[in-house]
PDB file of C-alpha atoms in Angstrom:
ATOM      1  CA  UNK E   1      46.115  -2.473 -11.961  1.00  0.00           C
ATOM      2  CA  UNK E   2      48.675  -2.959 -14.758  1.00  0.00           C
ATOM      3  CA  UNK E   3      51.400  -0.550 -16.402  1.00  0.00           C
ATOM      4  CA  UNK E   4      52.313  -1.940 -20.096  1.00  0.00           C
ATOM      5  CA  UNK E   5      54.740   0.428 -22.031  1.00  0.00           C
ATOM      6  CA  UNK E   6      55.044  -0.155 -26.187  1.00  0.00           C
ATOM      7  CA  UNK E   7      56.597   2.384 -28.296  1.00  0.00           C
ATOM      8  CA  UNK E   8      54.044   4.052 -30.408  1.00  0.00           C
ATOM      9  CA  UNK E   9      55.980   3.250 -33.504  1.00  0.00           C
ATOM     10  CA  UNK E  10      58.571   2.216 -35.666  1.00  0.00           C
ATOM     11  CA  UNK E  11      59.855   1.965 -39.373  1.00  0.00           C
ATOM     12  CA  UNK E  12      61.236  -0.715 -41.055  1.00  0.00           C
ATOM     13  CA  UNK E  13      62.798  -1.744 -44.690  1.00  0.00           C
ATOM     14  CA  UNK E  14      61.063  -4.370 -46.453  1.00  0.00           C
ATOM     15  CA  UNK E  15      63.309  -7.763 -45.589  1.00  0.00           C
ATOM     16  CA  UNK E  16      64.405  -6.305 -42.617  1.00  0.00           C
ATOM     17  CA  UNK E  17      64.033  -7.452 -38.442  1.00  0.00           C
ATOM     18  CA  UNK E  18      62.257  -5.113 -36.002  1.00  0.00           C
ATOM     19  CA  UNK E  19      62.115  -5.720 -32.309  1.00  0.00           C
ATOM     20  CA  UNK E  20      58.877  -4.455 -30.684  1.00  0.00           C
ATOM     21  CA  UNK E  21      59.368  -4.305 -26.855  1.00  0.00           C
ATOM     22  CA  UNK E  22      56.759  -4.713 -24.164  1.00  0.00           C
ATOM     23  CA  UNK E  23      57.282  -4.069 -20.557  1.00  0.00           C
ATOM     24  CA  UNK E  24      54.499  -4.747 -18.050  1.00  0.00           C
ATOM     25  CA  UNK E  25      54.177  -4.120 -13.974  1.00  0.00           C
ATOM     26  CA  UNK E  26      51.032  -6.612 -12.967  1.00  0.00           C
ATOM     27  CA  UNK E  27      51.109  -8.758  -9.557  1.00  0.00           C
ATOM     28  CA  UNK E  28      49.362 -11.763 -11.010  1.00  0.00           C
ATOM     29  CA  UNK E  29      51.121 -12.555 -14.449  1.00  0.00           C
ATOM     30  CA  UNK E  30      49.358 -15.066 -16.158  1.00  0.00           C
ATOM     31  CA  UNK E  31      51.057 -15.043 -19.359  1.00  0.00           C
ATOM     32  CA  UNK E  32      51.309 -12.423 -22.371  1.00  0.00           C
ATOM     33  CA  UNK E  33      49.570 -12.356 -25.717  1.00  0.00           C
ATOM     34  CA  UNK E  34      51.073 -10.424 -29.079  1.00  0.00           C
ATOM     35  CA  UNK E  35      48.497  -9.483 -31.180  1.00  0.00           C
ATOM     36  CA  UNK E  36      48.268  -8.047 -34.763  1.00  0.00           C
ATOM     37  CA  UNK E  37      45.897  -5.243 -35.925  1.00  0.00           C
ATOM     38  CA  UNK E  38      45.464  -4.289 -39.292  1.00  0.00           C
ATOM     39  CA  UNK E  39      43.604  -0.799 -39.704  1.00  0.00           C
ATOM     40  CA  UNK E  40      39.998  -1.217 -38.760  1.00  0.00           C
ATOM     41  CA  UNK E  41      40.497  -4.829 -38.775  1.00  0.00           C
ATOM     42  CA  UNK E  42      40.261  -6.713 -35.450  1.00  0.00           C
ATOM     43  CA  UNK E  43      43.295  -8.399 -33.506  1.00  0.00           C
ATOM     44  CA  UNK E  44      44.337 -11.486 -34.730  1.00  0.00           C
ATOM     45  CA  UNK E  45      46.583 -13.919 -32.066  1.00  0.00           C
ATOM     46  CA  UNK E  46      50.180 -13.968 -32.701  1.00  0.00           C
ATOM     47  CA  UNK E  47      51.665 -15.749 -29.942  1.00  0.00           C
ATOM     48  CA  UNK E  48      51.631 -16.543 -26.080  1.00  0.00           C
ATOM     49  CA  UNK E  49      54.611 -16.659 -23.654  1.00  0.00           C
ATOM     50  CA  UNK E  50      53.871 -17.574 -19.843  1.00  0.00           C
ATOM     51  CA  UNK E  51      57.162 -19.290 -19.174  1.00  0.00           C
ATOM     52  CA  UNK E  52      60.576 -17.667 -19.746  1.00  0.00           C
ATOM     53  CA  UNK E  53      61.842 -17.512 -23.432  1.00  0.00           C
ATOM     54  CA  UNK E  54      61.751 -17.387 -26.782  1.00  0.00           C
ATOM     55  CA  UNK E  55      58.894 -19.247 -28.760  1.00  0.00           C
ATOM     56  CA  UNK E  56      59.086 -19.390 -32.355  1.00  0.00           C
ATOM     57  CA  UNK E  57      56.671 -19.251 -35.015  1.00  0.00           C
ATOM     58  CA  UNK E  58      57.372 -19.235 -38.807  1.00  0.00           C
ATOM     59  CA  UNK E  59      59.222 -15.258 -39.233  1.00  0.00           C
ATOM     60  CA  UNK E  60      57.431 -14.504 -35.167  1.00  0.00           C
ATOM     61  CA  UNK E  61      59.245 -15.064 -32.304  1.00  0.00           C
ATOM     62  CA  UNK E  62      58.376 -13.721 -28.804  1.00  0.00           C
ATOM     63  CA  UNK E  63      60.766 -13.934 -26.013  1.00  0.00           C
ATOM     64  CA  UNK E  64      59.768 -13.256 -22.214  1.00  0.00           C
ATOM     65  CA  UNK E  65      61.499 -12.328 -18.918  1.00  0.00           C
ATOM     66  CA  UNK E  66      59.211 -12.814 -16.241  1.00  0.00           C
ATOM     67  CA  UNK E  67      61.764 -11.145 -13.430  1.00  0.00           C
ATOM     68  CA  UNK E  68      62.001  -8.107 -15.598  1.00  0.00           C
ATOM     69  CA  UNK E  69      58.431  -7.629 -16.756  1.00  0.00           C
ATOM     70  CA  UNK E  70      59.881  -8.173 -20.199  1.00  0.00           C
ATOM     71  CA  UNK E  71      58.814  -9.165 -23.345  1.00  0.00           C
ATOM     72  CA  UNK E  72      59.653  -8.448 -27.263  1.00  0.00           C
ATOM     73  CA  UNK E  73      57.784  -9.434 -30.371  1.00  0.00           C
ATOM     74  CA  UNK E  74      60.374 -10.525 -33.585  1.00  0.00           C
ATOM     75  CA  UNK E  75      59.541  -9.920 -36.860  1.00  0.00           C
ATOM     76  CA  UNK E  76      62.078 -11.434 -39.568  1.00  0.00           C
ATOM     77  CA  UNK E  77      61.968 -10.880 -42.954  1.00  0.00           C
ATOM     78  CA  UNK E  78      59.738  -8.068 -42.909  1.00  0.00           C
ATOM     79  CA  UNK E  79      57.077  -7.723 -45.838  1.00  0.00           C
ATOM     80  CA  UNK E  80      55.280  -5.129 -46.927  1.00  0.00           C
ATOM     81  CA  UNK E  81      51.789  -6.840 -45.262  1.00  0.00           C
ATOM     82  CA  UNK E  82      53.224  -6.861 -41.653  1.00  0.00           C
ATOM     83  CA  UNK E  83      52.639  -2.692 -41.510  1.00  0.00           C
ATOM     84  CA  UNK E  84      49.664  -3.133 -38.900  1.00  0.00           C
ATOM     85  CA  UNK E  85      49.930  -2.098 -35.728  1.00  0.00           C
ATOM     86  CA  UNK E  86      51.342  -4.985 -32.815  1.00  0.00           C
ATOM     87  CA  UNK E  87      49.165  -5.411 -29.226  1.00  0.00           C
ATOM     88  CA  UNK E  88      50.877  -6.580 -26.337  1.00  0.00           C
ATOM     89  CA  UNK E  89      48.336  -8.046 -23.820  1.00  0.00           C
ATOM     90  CA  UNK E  90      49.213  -9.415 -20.584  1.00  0.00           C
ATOM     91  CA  UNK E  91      46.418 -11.734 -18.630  1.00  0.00           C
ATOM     92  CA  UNK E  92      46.456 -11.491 -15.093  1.00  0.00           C
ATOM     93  CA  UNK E  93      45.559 -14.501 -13.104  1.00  0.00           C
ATOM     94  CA  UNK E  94      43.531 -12.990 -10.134  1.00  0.00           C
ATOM     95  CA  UNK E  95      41.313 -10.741 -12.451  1.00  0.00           C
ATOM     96  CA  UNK E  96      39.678 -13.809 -14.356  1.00  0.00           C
ATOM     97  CA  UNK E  97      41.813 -14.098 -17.424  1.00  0.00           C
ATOM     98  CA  UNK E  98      40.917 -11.072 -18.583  1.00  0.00           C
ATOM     99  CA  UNK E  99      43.325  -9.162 -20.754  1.00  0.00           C
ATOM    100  CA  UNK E 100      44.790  -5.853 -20.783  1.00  0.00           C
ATOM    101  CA  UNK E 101      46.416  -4.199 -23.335  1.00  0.00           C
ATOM    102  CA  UNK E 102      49.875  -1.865 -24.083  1.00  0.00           C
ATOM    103  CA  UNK E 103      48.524   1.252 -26.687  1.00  0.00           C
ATOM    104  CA  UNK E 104      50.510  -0.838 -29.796  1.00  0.00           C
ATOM    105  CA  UNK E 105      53.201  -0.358 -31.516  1.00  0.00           C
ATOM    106  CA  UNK E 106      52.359   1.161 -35.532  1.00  0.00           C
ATOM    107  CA  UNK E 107      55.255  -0.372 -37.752  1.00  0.00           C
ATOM    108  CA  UNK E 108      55.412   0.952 -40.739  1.00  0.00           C
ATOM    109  CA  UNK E 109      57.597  -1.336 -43.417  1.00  0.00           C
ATOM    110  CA  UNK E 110      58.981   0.856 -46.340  1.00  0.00           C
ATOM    111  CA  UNK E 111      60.177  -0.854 -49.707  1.00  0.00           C
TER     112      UNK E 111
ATOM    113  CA  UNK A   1      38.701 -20.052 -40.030  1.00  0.00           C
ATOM    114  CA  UNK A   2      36.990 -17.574 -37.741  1.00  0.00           C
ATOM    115  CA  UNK A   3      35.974 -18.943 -34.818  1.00  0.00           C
ATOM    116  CA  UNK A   4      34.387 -16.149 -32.944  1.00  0.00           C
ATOM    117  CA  UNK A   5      31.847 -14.670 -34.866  1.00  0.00           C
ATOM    118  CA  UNK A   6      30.490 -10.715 -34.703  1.00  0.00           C
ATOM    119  CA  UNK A   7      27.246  -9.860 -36.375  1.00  0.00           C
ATOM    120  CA  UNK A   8      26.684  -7.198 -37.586  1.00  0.00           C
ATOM    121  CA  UNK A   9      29.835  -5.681 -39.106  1.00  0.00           C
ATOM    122  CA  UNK A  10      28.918  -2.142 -39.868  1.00  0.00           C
ATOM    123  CA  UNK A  11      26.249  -0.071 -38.244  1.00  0.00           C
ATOM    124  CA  UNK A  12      25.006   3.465 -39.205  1.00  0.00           C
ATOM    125  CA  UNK A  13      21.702   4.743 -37.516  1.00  0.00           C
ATOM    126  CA  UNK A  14      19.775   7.869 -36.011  1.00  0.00           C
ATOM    127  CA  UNK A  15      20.375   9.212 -32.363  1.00  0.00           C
ATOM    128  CA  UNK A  16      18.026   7.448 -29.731  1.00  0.00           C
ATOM    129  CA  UNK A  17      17.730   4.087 -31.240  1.00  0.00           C
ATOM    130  CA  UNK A  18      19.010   0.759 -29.432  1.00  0.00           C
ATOM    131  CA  UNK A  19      21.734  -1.205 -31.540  1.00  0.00           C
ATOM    132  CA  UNK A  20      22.441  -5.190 -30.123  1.00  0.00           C
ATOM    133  CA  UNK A  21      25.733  -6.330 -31.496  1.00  0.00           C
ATOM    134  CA  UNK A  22      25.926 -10.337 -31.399  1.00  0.00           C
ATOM    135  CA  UNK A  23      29.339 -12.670 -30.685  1.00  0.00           C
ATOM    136  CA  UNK A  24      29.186 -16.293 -31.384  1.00  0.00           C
ATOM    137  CA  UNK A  25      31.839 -18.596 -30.243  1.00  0.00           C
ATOM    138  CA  UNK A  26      31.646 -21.407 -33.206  1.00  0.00           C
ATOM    139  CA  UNK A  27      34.189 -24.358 -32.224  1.00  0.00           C
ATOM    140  CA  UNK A  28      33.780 -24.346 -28.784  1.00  0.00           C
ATOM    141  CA  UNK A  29      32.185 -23.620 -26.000  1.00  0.00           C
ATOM    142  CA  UNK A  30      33.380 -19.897 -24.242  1.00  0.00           C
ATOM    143  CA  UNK A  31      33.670 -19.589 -20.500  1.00  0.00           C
ATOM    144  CA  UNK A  32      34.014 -16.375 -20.538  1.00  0.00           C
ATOM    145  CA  UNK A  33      33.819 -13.484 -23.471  1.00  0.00           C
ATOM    146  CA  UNK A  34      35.154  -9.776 -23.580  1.00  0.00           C
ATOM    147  CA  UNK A  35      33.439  -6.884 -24.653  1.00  0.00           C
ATOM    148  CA  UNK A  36      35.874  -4.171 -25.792  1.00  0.00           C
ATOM    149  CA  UNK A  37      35.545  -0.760 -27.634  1.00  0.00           C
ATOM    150  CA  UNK A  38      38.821   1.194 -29.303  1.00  0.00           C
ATOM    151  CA  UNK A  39      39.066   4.375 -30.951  1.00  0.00           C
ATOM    152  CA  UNK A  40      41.040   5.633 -34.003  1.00  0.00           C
ATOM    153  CA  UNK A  41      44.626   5.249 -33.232  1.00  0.00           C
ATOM    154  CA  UNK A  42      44.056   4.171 -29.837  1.00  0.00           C
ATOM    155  CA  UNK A  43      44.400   0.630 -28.296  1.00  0.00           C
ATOM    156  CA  UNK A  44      41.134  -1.840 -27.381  1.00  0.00           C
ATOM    157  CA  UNK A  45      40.231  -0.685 -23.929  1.00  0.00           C
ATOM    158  CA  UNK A  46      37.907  -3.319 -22.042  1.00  0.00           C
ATOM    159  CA  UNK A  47      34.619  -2.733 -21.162  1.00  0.00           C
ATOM    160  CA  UNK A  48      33.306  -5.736 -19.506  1.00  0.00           C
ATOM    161  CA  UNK A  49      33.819  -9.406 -19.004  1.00  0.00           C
ATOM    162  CA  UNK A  50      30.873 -11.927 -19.556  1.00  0.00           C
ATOM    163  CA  UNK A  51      30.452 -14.893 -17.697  1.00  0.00           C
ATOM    164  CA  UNK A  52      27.499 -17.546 -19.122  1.00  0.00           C
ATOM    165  CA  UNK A  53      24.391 -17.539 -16.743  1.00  0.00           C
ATOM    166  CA  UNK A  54      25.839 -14.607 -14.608  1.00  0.00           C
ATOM    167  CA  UNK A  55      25.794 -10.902 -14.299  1.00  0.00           C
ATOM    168  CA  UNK A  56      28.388  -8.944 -16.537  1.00  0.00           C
ATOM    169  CA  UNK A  57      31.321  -7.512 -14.634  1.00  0.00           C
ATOM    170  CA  UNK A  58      32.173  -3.746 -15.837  1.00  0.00           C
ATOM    171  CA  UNK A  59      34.795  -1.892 -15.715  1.00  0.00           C
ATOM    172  CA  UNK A  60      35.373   1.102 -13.945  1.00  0.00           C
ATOM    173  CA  UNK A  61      33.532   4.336 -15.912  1.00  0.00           C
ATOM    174  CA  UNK A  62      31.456   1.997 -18.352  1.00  0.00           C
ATOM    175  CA  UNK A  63      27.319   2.812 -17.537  1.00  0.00           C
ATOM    176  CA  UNK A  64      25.926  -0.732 -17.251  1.00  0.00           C
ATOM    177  CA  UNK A  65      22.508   0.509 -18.093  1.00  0.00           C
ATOM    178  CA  UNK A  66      23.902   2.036 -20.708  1.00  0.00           C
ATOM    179  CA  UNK A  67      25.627  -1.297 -22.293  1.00  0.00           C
ATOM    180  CA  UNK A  68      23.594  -4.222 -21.431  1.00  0.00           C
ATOM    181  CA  UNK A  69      25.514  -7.851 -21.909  1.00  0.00           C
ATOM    182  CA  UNK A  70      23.156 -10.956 -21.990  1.00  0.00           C
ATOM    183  CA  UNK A  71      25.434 -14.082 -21.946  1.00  0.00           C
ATOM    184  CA  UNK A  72      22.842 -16.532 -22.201  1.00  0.00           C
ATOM    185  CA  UNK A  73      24.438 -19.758 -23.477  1.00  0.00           C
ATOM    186  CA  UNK A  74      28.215 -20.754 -23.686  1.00  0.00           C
ATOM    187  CA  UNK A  75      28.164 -20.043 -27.289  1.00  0.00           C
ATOM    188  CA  UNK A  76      26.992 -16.658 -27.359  1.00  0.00           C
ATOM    189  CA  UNK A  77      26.802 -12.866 -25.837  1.00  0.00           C
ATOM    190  CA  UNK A  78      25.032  -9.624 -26.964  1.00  0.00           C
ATOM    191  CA  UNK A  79      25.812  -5.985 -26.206  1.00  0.00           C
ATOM    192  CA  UNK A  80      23.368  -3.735 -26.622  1.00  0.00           C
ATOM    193  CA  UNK A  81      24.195  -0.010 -26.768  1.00  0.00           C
ATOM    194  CA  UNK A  82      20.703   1.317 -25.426  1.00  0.00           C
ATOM    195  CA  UNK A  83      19.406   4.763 -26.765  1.00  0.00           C
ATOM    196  CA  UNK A  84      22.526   5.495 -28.741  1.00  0.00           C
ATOM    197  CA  UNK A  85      24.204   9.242 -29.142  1.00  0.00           C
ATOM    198  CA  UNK A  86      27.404  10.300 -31.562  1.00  0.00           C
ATOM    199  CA  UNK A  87      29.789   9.769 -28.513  1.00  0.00           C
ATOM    200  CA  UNK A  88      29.061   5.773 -28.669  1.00  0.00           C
ATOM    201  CA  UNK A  89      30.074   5.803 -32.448  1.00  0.00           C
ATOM    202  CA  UNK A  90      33.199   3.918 -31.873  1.00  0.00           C
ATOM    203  CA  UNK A  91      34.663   0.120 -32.921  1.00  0.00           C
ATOM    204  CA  UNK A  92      33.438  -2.671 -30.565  1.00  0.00           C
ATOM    205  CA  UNK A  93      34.942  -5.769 -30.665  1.00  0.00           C
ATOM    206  CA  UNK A  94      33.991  -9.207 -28.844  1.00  0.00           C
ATOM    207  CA  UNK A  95      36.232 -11.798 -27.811  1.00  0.00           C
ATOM    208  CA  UNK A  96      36.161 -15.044 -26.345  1.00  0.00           C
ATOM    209  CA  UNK A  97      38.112 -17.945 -24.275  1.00  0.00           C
ATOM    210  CA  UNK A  98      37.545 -21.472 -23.641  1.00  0.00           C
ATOM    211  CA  UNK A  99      39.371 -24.514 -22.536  1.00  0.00           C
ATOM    212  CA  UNK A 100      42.846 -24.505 -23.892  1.00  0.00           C
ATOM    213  CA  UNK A 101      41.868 -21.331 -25.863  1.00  0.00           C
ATOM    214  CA  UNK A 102      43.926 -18.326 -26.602  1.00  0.00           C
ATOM    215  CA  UNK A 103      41.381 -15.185 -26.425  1.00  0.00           C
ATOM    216  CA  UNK A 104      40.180 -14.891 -29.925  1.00  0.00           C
ATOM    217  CA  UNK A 105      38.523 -11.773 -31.053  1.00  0.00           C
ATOM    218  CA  UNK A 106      35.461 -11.247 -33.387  1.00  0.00           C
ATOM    219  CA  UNK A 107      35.620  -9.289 -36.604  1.00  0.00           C
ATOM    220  CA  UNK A 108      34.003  -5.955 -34.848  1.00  0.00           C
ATOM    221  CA  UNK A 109      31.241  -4.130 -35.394  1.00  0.00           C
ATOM    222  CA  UNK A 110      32.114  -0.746 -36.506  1.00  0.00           C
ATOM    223  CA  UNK A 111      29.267   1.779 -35.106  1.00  0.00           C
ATOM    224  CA  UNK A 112      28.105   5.366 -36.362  1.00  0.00           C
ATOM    225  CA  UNK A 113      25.424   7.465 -35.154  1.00  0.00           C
ATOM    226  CA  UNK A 114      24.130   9.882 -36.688  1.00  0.00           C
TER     227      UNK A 114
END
């Protein structure tokens, strides 16, 4: 089984950064997913670490630490469109790619 | 664009009846595709996985006979929620992988019983 811990929320200012941390206990990592959920929307993929890091995309970056069950989703530049709520999903290998997911993280960006 | 499509999008109907919720995979071809359901507020929580041409694998506390998954081609899976009551009224969402693929989700079918 897996353990992944988000916080349930957080506030922002508009134009502002917000870390989102994930941590995870699985014993077949297989990488970890960062989604984005919009109110009875479905997810839609934000990024994918399975190697140590920080990957970058556009005002996204995700950064992982495999040895410490680690990961955080960075938003820059925060608009008002990025309050949604942010899924952290780790795959694990043995259990046939199959994801599970953290509760999510509600951010909430204020003007 | 989309590339995993969920048909229908919204469903209301009676207590009883049998609703079959269709995901398409449309650029390419899905080894395997995820059948999830989330309440308000609350994260997706996984009901099964779907292979092509083999039995759905549940998990733990979902009634297969209540759920049945038919994944009969690489392209596409059904769930059907069989003799539906208020309790099932939830969001179910489909999503799929293939080669090289990130999991990609359908647009969920949103479903209220009445």
């Amino acid at each position: 089984g897996q353990n992944i811990d988000q916080p349930t929320e957080m506030t922002a200012t508009e134009g502002a950064i917000v870390q989102i941390n994930c941590t995870y206990q699985t014993s077949g990592f297989n990488g970890l997913f960062w989604y984005q959920q919009h109110a009875g929307e479905a997810p839609t993929f934000l990024s994918y670490n399975v190697l140590d890091g920080l990957e970058e995309k556009g005002r996204f970056s995700s950064f992982l630490s495999r040895s410490k069950g680690y990961s955080y989703l960075l938003l820059k530049e925060l608009q008002m469109k990025d309050s949604a709520s942010y899924l952290c999903a780790v795959r694990e290998g043995a259990a046939g790619n199959k994801l599970t997911f953290g509760g999510g993280t509600r951010v909430l960006v204020k003007p | 664009g989309a590339v995993v499509s969920q048909h229908p999008s919204r469903v209301i109907c009676k207590s009883g009846t049998s609703v079959k919720i269709e995901c398409r995979s449309l650029d390419f071809q899905a080894t395997t595709m995820f059948w999830y359901r989330q309440f308000p507020k609350q994260s997706l929580m996984l009901m099964a996985t779907s292979n092509e041409g083999s039995k759905a694998t549940y998990e733990q506390g979902v009634e297969k006979d209540k759920f049945l998954i038919n994944h009969a081609s690489l392209t596409l899976s059904t769930l059907t929620v069989t003799s539906a009551h208020p309790e099932d009224s939830s969001f179910y969402i489909c999503s799929a992988i293939g080669p090289d693929q990130p999991q990609h989700f359908g647009d969920g079918t949103r479903l209220s019983i009445l």
